[in-house]
Amino acid sequence: MSSRTEPGGEQVFDGLGVAPGIAIGPAHVVEPGMARVPEYPIPRTRIDAELVRFAAAVADSSEQIRRLQRKAGDLSGAAGEELGYLLQAYQQMLSGSRLIRGVETHIRERAINAEAAVNAEVRHIGRDFAAMTDPYIAARMADIRDVGARLIRNLRAAGTGDTIGELPSGAVLIADELSPADTAAIDPAQVGGFATVFGGPESHTAIMARSLGLPAVLGVAGLINRVRAGQTVIVDGGQGRVVIDPSPATVAAYEARQAALRVEQRGLQRLRKLPAETRDGTRITLQANVELPSELAMARRVGAEGIGLLRSEFAFMNRDTLPSENEQLAALSALVQGMDGQPVTIRTLDVGGEKLAHALDEHFADTANPALGLRAIRLSLQQRPLFETQLAAILRVGATAPVRILLPMVTSVSEVRQARAAVTRVARRLKRRGVAIADPLPPVGVMIETPAAALAADGLAFESDFFSIGTNDLTMYTLAIDRSNEQVAHLYDPLHPAVLRLIQFATEAALRARIDVALCGEMAGDQRYTALLLGMGLRELSMAATSLPRIKRRIRNMRLEAAVRCTQAIMQQPDPARVSALLDEFNKG
Ligand code: PEP
Ligand code: MG
C-alpha cells in the first residue's frame, strides 16, 4: 500500500478497494481504535481529567448493572437468583476493587488513556489468575473481563462526542478500523463511504460495505494521521484509492465517473424482471445475502429470488444483553415477511472469530486464535439455551413462510446430528406449548466453509438437506490466510487450485446425493468468477444484493457450454497465476 503527494498538494493513498463506487465528501475522523483498544500517552497535566473520565465510565457501568439487577429481580427461581449474585459481584468489582485501583494506578503512573489502562489491568489480573487452576477462579476471571469490556464500551461511548451518529451529510468516515458492529451502525443515507487503516478484503466490515452499497477502501497505511476533519476526501472503492484535498480537476474527473456509474446502474435496473439465464438456456437462481434488515429493500429492488444467506448476527450486535426468543422472532419475521413468500435461509449464530456480540464477550476474551476457537456451531452446541432460543424463533417464523436452517462452520457429521436433534427437541417443546411452528420442519443445511467439511462433503451430504459453500472462510482456512488481515491480503486467493478443488468436490458430492447446493461466499458476487462457478455445476448463487444485477448481466451474456470448457482447462492448472490468466482471457472473449 503506498501514498504520495501530488504537485497541487492532494495526497493519494492506495489500499484495498473492497466495495465499489465513488464517494466525495467531508472527512469525518472516527475516534482512533473504535474497535481495537488503543493505547496512547496522555500529557501529565491531563491525568486528573483522565481519572475523571474513567470515574464517569465506572458510574455509567454501575448504573447499567443496577438496571440489570432490577430486571433480574423480576425473574423467578434459581436462574434469577444466580443472575442476582453475579450482578452483585459485578457491582462490587466497580467499587474500590483491585480492578478499579489498578486502572487508576496505570493512568497515574504510566500516563496512558483509560481504555488502555483497563485493558492492561484485566490482562494483569488474568496473568495472576492463570497460575491457579480452580474452576471457581476461572469463572471469576470471566466476570472481570466482562466488567472490563463494559468499562471500555462506556469510555468509548462517552468518547470525544465524535461518534458515527452525528455527521455532516455525505461524510466520508476515516478510521483506524471499523468493526462489523461499527459498520452496522452506519446510516448509508448519511455516510458517503469510508476508508480505514486496518481490515482485509473479505472481512465482515468489507462485506457489509458492499451490502450497504458504501464505497470503501481498507488497509490504507498511514491514513489516520494525514487527514483532518472536514477536509474533502475521495474514496474510490473500485480502484482502492483515497485522495485527500483533491484538486478541482481531480474532483471533476471523479464526478464524471460517478455520473457514468449512475448511468450503468439505470441500465442494470432494467434487468430486474428478466431471468438469470445463460444464452444457451440454463436458468440460475440468484439470491441475496442479508446481514442487516436495512438491506431488505435493496434485495427486493434487484429482484432477488429469496435470501440465500441471512447472517443472524445482526440481532445480537450493538447490545449488552442477549435477544429473547420473542425479540428474535420479531426481527426474523420482519425480514421473512418482507420477502413476500420467497425462501429465506437463516444461518444460526456465527459469532467468534472477528464477529463479536458484546453479550457473549465472556466466551471469547483473550483467545489466541479466535478463528480456530469457539466459533459458530461450536458455540451453539456448547451454549444450548442460546442455540435453542434461536431455533425456537426460527421454527416459529417458519410457520408463516418458507425458511431453511443453515449451520455455520461445521466440520463433522456429529455436529449436524446434534443440531438436528436440537431442532427436533425444540419443535416438540413448542408444540407442547401449543405454539405454531413450521410443518414439516425446515430443511437443515450445512455451510461448507472449512476444508474438513469440503473433504467430508460426501458424508455430510447424507446428513444434510442442502449445502451452502462459504468461500470466504473456505479460502481463509485452506490457505491459512486471515481474511481480515490487510498484511496478508495479497495472499488471499480464492482461485488457488486447493480452494477450487474443494469447491468442486463439495459441489459434486451434493449433486451426486441430489441435495441443493448454493455458493454464498463473496465469490458469488464477483462477475470475474461467474463462469467458473457455473462451469463447476453450481446453479444457485447468493450474494450482496448490490452485486446481483451485474452477475445477472454476466450470466445472460454467457454460454454455459463455453464456461464448462473454460472450467475444465482451469481445473488442470496447478498455478494460481495461470488460473487467473485463463479466467481473464475467457471473460474478455
Ligand atoms: C463464508 O465464509 O463464505 C460466508 C458466507 O460466511 P461469513 O462470510 O459470514 O463468514
Ligand atoms: Mg463463513
Coordinates of C-alpha atoms and ligand atoms in Angstrom, one line a residue:
M1 CA 0.0 0.0 0.0
S2 CA 1.5 3.4 -0.9
S3 CA 0.9 7.1 -0.7
R4 CA 2.2 10.1 -2.5
T5 CA 1.6 13.9 -2.6
E6 CA 0.8 15.4 -6.0
P7 CA 2.2 18.8 -7.1
G8 CA -1.2 20.5 -6.3
G9 CA -1.0 19.3 -2.7
E10 CA -3.5 16.5 -3.0
Q11 CA -2.5 13.3 -1.2
V12 CA -3.2 10.0 -2.9
F13 CA -3.3 6.7 -0.9
D14 CA -3.6 3.2 -2.3
G15 CA -5.3 0.5 -0.3
L16 CA -7.7 -2.4 -0.8
G17 CA -10.8 -1.5 -2.7
V18 CA -13.4 -3.7 -1.1
A19 CA -16.7 -2.1 -2.1
P20 CA -17.0 -0.4 -5.5
G21 CA -18.3 3.1 -6.1
I22 CA -17.1 6.6 -5.5
A23 CA -17.7 8.9 -2.5
I24 CA -16.7 12.5 -2.4
G25 CA -17.3 14.3 0.9
P26 CA -16.0 15.9 4.0
A27 CA -13.8 13.7 6.2
H28 CA -15.1 12.6 9.5
V29 CA -12.3 11.1 11.5
V30 CA -13.7 8.4 13.8
E31 CA -12.1 8.2 17.2
P32 CA -8.9 6.1 16.7
G33 CA -9.4 2.5 17.7
M34 CA -13.2 2.3 17.8
A35 CA -12.7 -1.5 17.5
R36 CA -9.3 -2.1 18.9
V37 CA -8.4 -0.9 22.3
P38 CA -6.0 2.0 21.5
E39 CA -3.1 2.9 23.8
Y40 CA -1.8 6.4 23.7
P41 CA 0.1 8.6 26.1
I42 CA -1.6 11.5 27.8
P43 CA 0.1 14.7 29.0
R44 CA 0.8 14.6 32.7
T45 CA -1.4 17.7 33.0
R46 CA -4.4 15.6 31.7
I47 CA -4.0 12.8 34.2
D48 CA -6.7 14.2 36.6
A49 CA -9.1 14.7 33.7
E50 CA -8.5 11.1 32.5
L51 CA -9.2 9.9 36.0
V52 CA -12.5 11.8 36.0
R53 CA -13.4 10.3 32.6
F54 CA -12.7 6.9 34.0
A55 CA -14.8 7.6 37.1
A56 CA -17.7 8.6 34.8
A57 CA -17.4 5.3 32.9
V58 CA -17.4 3.4 36.3
A59 CA -20.6 5.3 37.3
D60 CA -22.3 4.6 33.9
S61 CA -21.4 0.9 34.2
S62 CA -22.7 0.8 37.8
E63 CA -26.0 2.4 36.7
Q64 CA -26.4 -0.1 33.8
I65 CA -25.8 -3.0 36.2
R66 CA -28.3 -1.6 38.7
R67 CA -30.9 -1.6 35.8
L68 CA -30.0 -5.2 35.1
Q69 CA -30.3 -6.0 38.8
R70 CA -33.8 -4.6 38.8
K71 CA -34.7 -6.7 35.7
A72 CA -33.2 -9.8 37.3
G73 CA -35.3 -9.2 40.4
D74 CA -38.4 -9.9 38.2
L75 CA -37.0 -13.3 37.3
S76 CA -38.2 -16.2 39.5
G77 CA -36.4 -19.3 40.5
A78 CA -32.8 -20.4 40.5
A79 CA -31.8 -18.6 37.3
G80 CA -33.0 -15.2 38.8
E81 CA -31.1 -15.9 42.0
E82 CA -27.9 -16.8 40.2
L83 CA -28.0 -13.8 38.0
G84 CA -28.7 -11.7 41.1
Y85 CA -25.4 -13.0 42.7
L86 CA -23.5 -12.4 39.5
L87 CA -24.7 -8.8 39.1
Q88 CA -23.9 -8.1 42.8
A89 CA -20.4 -9.4 42.2
Y90 CA -20.1 -7.1 39.2
Q91 CA -21.3 -4.2 41.3
Q92 CA -18.7 -4.9 43.9
M93 CA -16.0 -5.0 41.3
L94 CA -16.9 -1.5 40.4
S95 CA -16.3 0.0 43.8
G96 CA -12.7 0.2 45.0
S97 CA -11.8 -3.3 43.8
R98 CA -8.3 -4.3 42.6
L99 CA -9.5 -3.8 39.1
I100 CA -10.5 -0.2 39.6
R101 CA -7.5 0.7 41.8
G102 CA -5.2 -1.0 39.2
V103 CA -6.7 1.0 36.3
E104 CA -6.2 4.3 38.3
T105 CA -2.6 3.3 39.0
H106 CA -1.9 2.7 35.3
I107 CA -3.4 6.0 34.4
R108 CA -1.5 7.9 37.1
E109 CA 1.9 6.1 36.8
R110 CA 2.1 5.3 33.1
A111 CA 0.1 8.3 31.8
I112 CA -1.9 6.3 29.4
N113 CA -5.6 6.6 28.3
A114 CA -8.2 5.0 30.4
E115 CA -9.3 2.4 27.8
A116 CA -5.7 1.0 27.6
A117 CA -5.4 1.1 31.4
V118 CA -8.5 -1.1 31.8
N119 CA -7.1 -3.5 29.2
A120 CA -3.7 -3.6 30.9
E121 CA -5.2 -4.3 34.3
V122 CA -7.5 -7.0 33.1
R123 CA -4.5 -8.7 31.5
H124 CA -2.5 -8.2 34.6
I125 CA -5.2 -9.9 36.8
G126 CA -5.5 -12.6 34.2
R127 CA -1.8 -13.4 34.5
D128 CA -2.1 -13.8 38.2
F129 CA -5.2 -15.9 37.9
A130 CA -3.6 -18.1 35.2
A131 CA -1.4 -19.7 37.9
M132 CA -4.5 -21.1 39.6
T133 CA -6.4 -24.0 38.2
D134 CA -9.5 -23.7 40.4
P135 CA -12.7 -23.5 38.1
Y136 CA -14.2 -21.0 40.5
I137 CA -11.3 -18.7 40.0
A138 CA -11.5 -19.2 36.2
A139 CA -15.2 -18.1 36.3
R140 CA -14.2 -15.0 38.3
M141 CA -11.7 -14.1 35.6
A142 CA -14.5 -14.2 33.0
D143 CA -16.5 -11.9 35.2
I144 CA -13.6 -9.5 35.5
R145 CA -13.2 -9.5 31.7
D146 CA -16.9 -8.8 31.3
V147 CA -16.7 -5.8 33.6
G148 CA -13.6 -4.6 31.9
A149 CA -15.3 -4.8 28.5
R150 CA -18.2 -2.9 29.8
L151 CA -15.9 -0.1 31.1
I152 CA -14.2 0.2 27.8
R153 CA -17.5 0.3 26.0
N154 CA -18.7 3.1 28.2
L155 CA -15.4 5.0 27.8
R156 CA -15.8 4.8 24.1
A157 CA -19.5 5.7 24.1
A158 CA -18.7 8.8 26.0
G159 CA -15.6 9.3 23.8
T160 CA -15.0 12.7 22.4
G161 CA -18.5 13.2 21.2
D162 CA -17.1 12.1 17.8
T163 CA -19.4 9.2 17.2
I164 CA -20.8 7.8 14.0
G165 CA -24.2 9.1 14.9
E166 CA -23.6 12.8 14.4
L167 CA -22.3 13.6 10.9
P168 CA -22.4 16.1 8.1
S169 CA -24.4 14.6 5.2
G170 CA -22.3 12.6 2.7
A171 CA -19.4 12.4 5.2
V172 CA -16.5 10.1 4.4
L173 CA -15.5 8.1 7.5
I174 CA -11.8 7.8 8.2
A175 CA -10.9 5.3 10.9
D176 CA -8.1 3.1 12.2
E177 CA -10.6 0.2 12.0
L178 CA -14.3 -0.3 11.9
S179 CA -15.7 -3.5 13.4
P180 CA -18.7 -5.2 11.8
A181 CA -20.8 -3.8 14.7
D182 CA -19.5 -0.3 14.0
T183 CA -20.3 -0.7 10.3
A184 CA -23.8 -2.0 11.1
A185 CA -24.4 1.3 13.0
I186 CA -23.6 3.4 9.9
D187 CA -26.6 5.1 8.2
P188 CA -26.0 4.8 4.5
A189 CA -28.3 7.8 3.9
Q190 CA -25.8 9.9 5.9
V191 CA -22.4 8.5 5.1
G192 CA -20.9 8.5 1.6
G193 CA -18.2 5.8 2.1
F194 CA -15.2 5.0 4.3
A195 CA -11.6 4.3 4.4
T196 CA -9.6 2.5 7.2
V197 CA -6.1 1.6 8.1
F198 CA -6.8 -2.0 9.1
G199 CA -9.0 -4.6 7.6
G200 CA -8.9 -7.3 4.9
P201 CA -10.8 -7.8 1.7
E202 CA -13.2 -10.4 3.0
S203 CA -13.6 -9.1 6.5
H204 CA -17.2 -8.7 7.6
T205 CA -16.7 -5.0 7.5
A206 CA -15.9 -5.2 3.8
I207 CA -18.9 -7.5 3.2
M208 CA -21.2 -5.1 5.0
A209 CA -19.8 -2.1 3.0
R210 CA -20.7 -4.0 -0.3
S211 CA -24.1 -4.9 1.0
L212 CA -24.9 -1.3 2.1
G213 CA -23.6 0.0 -1.3
L214 CA -20.9 2.1 0.5
P215 CA -17.7 2.7 -1.4
A216 CA -14.9 1.5 0.9
V217 CA -11.1 1.2 0.9
L218 CA -9.4 -0.7 3.7
G219 CA -5.8 -1.4 4.6
V220 CA -4.6 2.2 3.9
A221 CA -1.4 2.6 5.8
G222 CA -0.7 5.9 7.4
L223 CA -4.1 7.4 6.6
I224 CA -5.3 8.3 10.0
N225 CA -2.6 10.8 10.7
R226 CA -2.8 12.6 7.4
V227 CA -6.4 13.7 7.3
R228 CA -8.2 16.4 9.3
A229 CA -11.9 16.5 10.0
G230 CA -13.7 18.5 7.3
Q231 CA -11.1 18.1 4.5
T232 CA -12.5 16.9 1.2
V233 CA -11.8 13.2 0.6
I234 CA -12.5 11.0 -2.3
V235 CA -12.9 7.2 -1.7
D236 CA -12.7 5.2 -4.9
G237 CA -13.8 1.7 -3.8
G238 CA -13.3 0.1 -7.2
Q239 CA -9.6 1.2 -7.6
G240 CA -8.8 1.1 -3.9
R241 CA -7.7 4.7 -3.8
V242 CA -8.2 7.6 -1.4
V243 CA -7.5 11.2 -2.3
I244 CA -7.3 13.9 0.4
D245 CA -7.7 17.5 -0.6
P246 CA -8.2 16.7 -4.3
S247 CA -7.6 19.4 -6.9
P248 CA -10.6 20.8 -8.7
A249 CA -9.6 18.7 -11.8
T250 CA -9.5 15.5 -9.8
V251 CA -12.9 16.2 -8.3
A252 CA -14.3 16.9 -11.8
A253 CA -12.8 13.6 -13.1
Y254 CA -14.3 11.6 -10.2
E255 CA -17.7 13.3 -10.6
A256 CA -17.7 12.3 -14.2
R257 CA -17.1 8.7 -13.2
Q258 CA -19.8 8.9 -10.6
A259 CA -22.2 10.0 -13.3
A260 CA -21.1 7.1 -15.6
L261 CA -21.8 4.7 -12.7
R262 CA -25.3 6.1 -12.2
V263 CA -26.0 5.5 -16.0
E264 CA -24.7 1.9 -15.7
Q265 CA -27.0 1.4 -12.6
R266 CA -30.0 2.6 -14.5
G267 CA -29.2 0.1 -17.3
L268 CA -28.8 -2.7 -14.7
Q269 CA -32.2 -1.8 -13.1
R270 CA -33.9 -2.8 -16.4
L271 CA -32.7 -6.4 -15.8
R272 CA -34.8 -6.7 -12.7
K273 CA -37.7 -8.7 -14.1
L274 CA -35.6 -10.7 -16.6
P275 CA -34.5 -14.2 -15.6
A276 CA -30.8 -15.1 -14.8
E277 CA -30.5 -17.4 -17.8
T278 CA -27.4 -18.2 -19.9
R279 CA -27.6 -17.7 -23.7
D280 CA -27.9 -21.4 -24.1
G281 CA -30.9 -21.6 -21.8
T282 CA -29.7 -22.7 -18.3
R283 CA -31.6 -21.0 -15.5
I284 CA -29.6 -19.8 -12.5
T285 CA -31.1 -18.9 -9.1
L286 CA -29.8 -15.6 -7.7
Q287 CA -30.5 -14.8 -4.1
A288 CA -29.3 -12.1 -1.7
N289 CA -27.1 -12.3 1.3
V290 CA -28.5 -10.1 4.1
E291 CA -26.7 -9.0 7.2
L292 CA -28.9 -6.1 8.3
P293 CA -32.7 -5.5 8.0
S294 CA -31.9 -2.3 6.1
E295 CA -30.7 -4.4 3.1
L296 CA -34.1 -5.9 2.5
A297 CA -35.3 -3.1 0.3
M298 CA -32.3 -3.5 -2.0
A299 CA -32.8 -7.3 -2.2
R300 CA -36.3 -6.7 -3.4
R301 CA -35.4 -3.8 -5.7
V302 CA -32.9 -6.0 -7.6
G303 CA -35.3 -8.9 -7.9
A304 CA -33.5 -11.4 -5.6
E305 CA -35.3 -14.8 -5.6
G306 CA -35.1 -15.1 -1.8
I307 CA -32.5 -14.7 0.8
G308 CA -29.8 -17.3 0.4
L309 CA -27.9 -16.3 3.5
L310 CA -29.4 -14.4 6.4
R311 CA -26.5 -13.7 8.8
S312 CA -28.4 -13.7 12.0
E313 CA -25.7 -12.0 14.0
F314 CA -27.4 -8.6 13.4
A315 CA -29.9 -9.4 16.1
F316 CA -27.0 -9.8 18.6
M317 CA -24.9 -6.8 17.7
N318 CA -24.6 -3.4 19.4
R319 CA -26.4 -4.5 22.6
D320 CA -25.4 -5.7 26.0
T321 CA -27.9 -8.4 26.6
L322 CA -28.9 -11.4 24.5
P323 CA -32.1 -11.1 22.5
S324 CA -35.1 -13.1 23.8
E325 CA -37.0 -15.6 21.6
N326 CA -39.7 -13.0 21.0
E327 CA -37.2 -10.3 20.1
Q328 CA -35.5 -12.7 17.6
L329 CA -38.9 -13.8 16.3
A330 CA -39.9 -10.1 15.7
A331 CA -36.5 -9.4 13.9
L332 CA -36.8 -12.5 11.7
S333 CA -40.5 -12.0 10.9
A334 CA -39.9 -8.5 9.6
L335 CA -37.3 -9.9 7.2
V336 CA -39.1 -13.0 6.2
Q337 CA -42.5 -11.2 5.6
G338 CA -40.6 -8.6 3.7
M339 CA -39.6 -11.2 1.1
D340 CA -43.3 -12.0 0.3
G341 CA -43.1 -15.8 0.4
Q342 CA -39.7 -16.1 -1.2
P343 CA -37.5 -18.7 0.6
V344 CA -35.2 -17.4 3.3
T345 CA -32.2 -19.4 4.5
I346 CA -31.5 -18.4 8.1
R347 CA -28.0 -19.2 9.3
T348 CA -27.7 -19.8 13.0
L349 CA -25.5 -17.6 15.1
D350 CA -21.9 -17.3 13.7
V351 CA -20.1 -15.3 16.4
G352 CA -16.5 -15.7 17.4
G353 CA -13.6 -15.0 15.1
E354 CA -13.9 -11.4 14.1
K355 CA -17.6 -11.3 14.6
L356 CA -18.4 -10.5 18.2
A357 CA -21.5 -9.8 20.2
H358 CA -20.8 -8.0 23.4
A359 CA -23.4 -10.0 25.3
L360 CA -21.2 -13.1 24.6
D361 CA -17.8 -11.4 25.3
E362 CA -17.1 -13.7 28.2
H363 CA -16.8 -16.7 25.9
F364 CA -14.1 -15.1 23.7
A365 CA -11.9 -12.7 25.6
D366 CA -8.2 -13.2 25.1
T367 CA -8.3 -16.2 22.8
A368 CA -5.0 -16.6 20.9
N369 CA -6.6 -17.9 17.7
P370 CA -10.3 -16.8 17.7
A371 CA -10.9 -18.1 14.1
L372 CA -10.0 -21.5 15.3
G373 CA -11.8 -21.2 18.6
L374 CA -15.3 -21.3 20.0
R375 CA -17.0 -20.0 16.9
A376 CA -20.4 -20.5 15.2
I377 CA -21.9 -24.0 15.6
R378 CA -19.3 -24.9 18.2
L379 CA -20.6 -22.1 20.5
S380 CA -24.2 -23.0 19.7
L381 CA -23.7 -26.7 20.7
Q382 CA -21.9 -25.7 23.9
Q383 CA -24.4 -23.0 24.9
R384 CA -27.6 -24.9 24.4
P385 CA -30.1 -22.3 25.8
L386 CA -28.6 -19.7 23.4
F387 CA -29.0 -22.2 20.4
E388 CA -32.4 -23.4 21.3
T389 CA -33.8 -19.9 21.8
Q390 CA -32.6 -19.1 18.3
L391 CA -34.0 -22.3 16.9
A392 CA -37.3 -21.7 18.6
A393 CA -37.5 -18.3 16.9
I394 CA -36.7 -19.8 13.5
L395 CA -39.2 -22.6 13.8
R396 CA -41.9 -20.1 14.8
V397 CA -41.2 -17.8 11.9
G398 CA -41.2 -20.9 9.7
A399 CA -44.9 -21.3 10.4
T400 CA -45.5 -18.2 8.2
A401 CA -43.1 -18.6 5.3
P402 CA -40.6 -21.0 3.8
V403 CA -37.4 -20.9 5.8
R404 CA -34.4 -23.2 5.9
I405 CA -31.8 -23.6 8.8
L406 CA -28.1 -23.2 7.9
L407 CA -25.4 -24.3 10.3
P408 CA -22.1 -22.3 10.1
M409 CA -18.6 -23.7 10.4
V410 CA -19.5 -27.3 10.5
T411 CA -16.5 -29.8 10.4
S412 CA -18.2 -33.1 11.1
V413 CA -21.4 -35.1 10.8
S414 CA -21.8 -35.3 14.6
E415 CA -22.4 -31.5 14.7
V416 CA -25.2 -31.9 12.1
R417 CA -26.7 -34.8 14.1
Q418 CA -26.6 -32.8 17.3
A419 CA -28.1 -29.7 15.7
R420 CA -30.9 -31.8 14.1
A421 CA -31.6 -33.4 17.5
A422 CA -31.9 -29.9 19.0
V423 CA -34.3 -28.8 16.2
T424 CA -36.5 -31.8 16.9
R425 CA -36.4 -31.2 20.7
V426 CA -37.3 -27.5 20.4
A427 CA -40.1 -28.4 17.9
R428 CA -41.5 -30.8 20.4
R429 CA -41.4 -28.3 23.2
L430 CA -43.0 -25.6 21.1
K431 CA -45.8 -28.0 20.0
R432 CA -46.5 -28.9 23.7
R433 CA -46.8 -25.2 24.4
G434 CA -49.4 -25.1 21.5
V435 CA -47.2 -22.6 19.5
A436 CA -47.5 -22.7 15.7
I437 CA -44.2 -23.8 14.0
A438 CA -43.0 -24.8 10.6
D439 CA -44.7 -28.0 9.4
P440 CA -42.9 -30.0 8.1
L441 CA -39.8 -28.9 9.9
P442 CA -37.5 -26.7 7.9
P443 CA -34.6 -28.3 5.9
V444 CA -31.3 -28.2 7.8
G445 CA -28.2 -27.5 5.7
V446 CA -24.5 -27.1 6.2
M447 CA -22.1 -24.3 5.4
I448 CA -19.2 -25.8 3.5
E449 CA -16.6 -23.4 4.7
T450 CA -13.8 -25.5 6.4
P451 CA -11.5 -27.8 4.4
A452 CA -12.8 -30.6 6.7
A453 CA -16.4 -30.0 5.6
A454 CA -15.4 -29.8 2.0
L455 CA -13.4 -33.0 2.1
A456 CA -16.1 -34.8 4.1
A457 CA -18.8 -33.5 1.8
D458 CA -19.9 -36.9 0.6
G459 CA -20.6 -38.0 4.2
L460 CA -22.2 -34.6 5.2
A461 CA -24.5 -34.8 2.2
F462 CA -26.2 -37.8 3.7
E463 CA -26.9 -35.9 6.9
S464 CA -27.9 -32.5 5.3
D465 CA -30.8 -31.3 3.3
F466 CA -28.6 -28.8 1.4
F467 CA -25.1 -27.2 1.2
S468 CA -24.1 -23.6 1.0
I469 CA -20.5 -23.1 0.1
G470 CA -18.9 -20.3 2.1
T471 CA -15.8 -19.4 0.1
N472 CA -14.7 -16.6 2.4
D473 CA -13.8 -18.9 5.3
L474 CA -13.0 -21.8 3.0
T475 CA -10.3 -19.7 1.4
M476 CA -9.1 -18.5 4.7
Y477 CA -8.8 -21.9 6.4
T478 CA -7.5 -23.7 3.3
L479 CA -4.7 -21.2 2.6
A480 CA -4.1 -20.3 6.3
I481 CA -4.7 -16.6 5.5
D482 CA -6.6 -14.4 7.9
R483 CA -9.4 -12.9 5.7
S484 CA -9.4 -9.7 7.9
N485 CA -5.7 -9.0 8.0
E486 CA -4.5 -6.4 5.5
Q487 CA -0.9 -7.6 5.8
V488 CA -1.6 -10.9 4.1
A489 CA -4.5 -9.7 1.9
H490 CA -2.3 -10.1 -1.3
L491 CA -2.1 -13.9 -0.5
Y492 CA -5.8 -14.3 -0.1
D493 CA -6.8 -16.0 -3.3
P494 CA -10.0 -18.0 -4.0
L495 CA -8.5 -19.0 -7.3
H496 CA -5.9 -21.1 -5.6
P497 CA -6.3 -24.7 -7.0
A498 CA -6.6 -26.0 -3.5
V499 CA -9.7 -23.9 -2.9
L500 CA -11.2 -24.6 -6.4
R501 CA -10.8 -28.3 -5.9
L502 CA -12.6 -28.2 -2.5
I503 CA -15.5 -26.2 -4.1
Q504 CA -15.7 -28.7 -6.9
F505 CA -15.6 -31.7 -4.7
A506 CA -18.3 -30.4 -2.4
T507 CA -20.5 -29.3 -5.3
E508 CA -20.2 -32.8 -7.0
A509 CA -20.9 -34.5 -3.7
A510 CA -24.1 -32.5 -3.3
L511 CA -25.1 -33.2 -6.9
R512 CA -24.5 -36.9 -6.5
A513 CA -26.6 -37.0 -3.3
R514 CA -29.3 -34.9 -5.1
I515 CA -29.3 -32.2 -2.5
D516 CA -29.4 -28.5 -3.2
V517 CA -26.1 -26.7 -3.3
A518 CA -25.6 -23.0 -3.4
L519 CA -22.5 -20.8 -3.1
C520 CA -22.8 -17.8 -0.8
G521 CA -19.3 -16.5 -0.3
E522 CA -18.1 -13.3 -1.8
M523 CA -17.0 -15.1 -5.0
A524 CA -20.7 -15.4 -5.9
G525 CA -21.0 -11.6 -6.2
D526 CA -17.8 -11.1 -8.3
Q527 CA -18.5 -11.4 -12.0
R528 CA -15.0 -12.4 -12.7
Y529 CA -15.7 -15.8 -11.1
T530 CA -19.2 -16.5 -12.5
A531 CA -18.2 -18.6 -15.5
L532 CA -16.0 -20.8 -13.3
L533 CA -18.8 -21.4 -10.7
L534 CA -21.4 -22.3 -13.3
G535 CA -18.8 -24.5 -15.0
M536 CA -18.3 -26.4 -11.8
G537 CA -22.0 -27.2 -11.8
L538 CA -23.4 -24.5 -9.4
R539 CA -26.9 -23.2 -10.3
E540 CA -27.6 -21.2 -7.1
L541 CA -25.6 -18.2 -6.1
S542 CA -26.3 -15.9 -3.1
M543 CA -24.5 -12.5 -2.9
A544 CA -24.8 -8.9 -1.7
A545 CA -27.9 -7.5 -3.3
T546 CA -25.9 -4.6 -4.7
S547 CA -23.8 -7.2 -6.8
L548 CA -26.8 -9.1 -8.1
P549 CA -27.6 -7.1 -11.3
R550 CA -24.1 -7.3 -12.6
I551 CA -24.0 -11.1 -12.0
K552 CA -27.3 -11.4 -13.8
R553 CA -26.0 -9.4 -16.8
R554 CA -22.9 -11.6 -16.9
I555 CA -25.0 -14.8 -16.9
R556 CA -27.2 -13.5 -19.6
N557 CA -24.2 -12.8 -21.8
M558 CA -22.6 -16.2 -21.3
R559 CA -22.9 -19.6 -22.9
L560 CA -22.7 -22.4 -20.3
E561 CA -21.1 -24.7 -22.7
A562 CA -18.1 -22.4 -23.1
A563 CA -18.0 -21.8 -19.3
V564 CA -17.7 -25.6 -18.8
R565 CA -14.8 -25.8 -21.3
C566 CA -13.0 -23.0 -19.6
T567 CA -13.5 -24.6 -16.2
Q568 CA -12.1 -27.9 -17.4
A569 CA -9.0 -26.1 -18.6
I570 CA -8.7 -24.2 -15.3
M571 CA -9.1 -27.3 -13.1
Q572 CA -6.0 -28.8 -14.8
Q573 CA -3.8 -25.9 -13.7
P574 CA -1.6 -26.1 -10.6
D575 CA -0.6 -22.5 -10.8
P576 CA -3.0 -19.8 -9.4
A577 CA -1.5 -17.1 -11.7
R578 CA -2.3 -19.3 -14.7
V579 CA -5.8 -19.9 -13.4
S580 CA -6.3 -16.2 -13.1
A581 CA -4.9 -15.6 -16.6
L582 CA -7.2 -18.3 -18.2
L583 CA -10.2 -16.8 -16.4
D584 CA -9.4 -13.3 -17.6
E585 CA -9.0 -14.5 -21.1
F586 CA -12.4 -16.2 -21.0
N587 CA -14.1 -13.2 -19.5
K588 CA -12.6 -10.9 -22.2
G589 CA -13.7 -13.1 -25.1
Ligands
PEP1 C1 -18.3 -17.5 4.1 O1 -17.5 -17.8 5.0 O2 -18.0 -17.6 2.9 C2 -19.6 -17.0 4.4 C3 -20.5 -16.8 3.5 O3 -19.8 -16.7 5.8 P1 -19.3 -15.4 6.5 O4 -18.7 -14.5 5.5 O5 -20.4 -14.8 7.2 O6 -18.2 -16.0 7.4
MG2 MG -18.2 -18.0 7.0

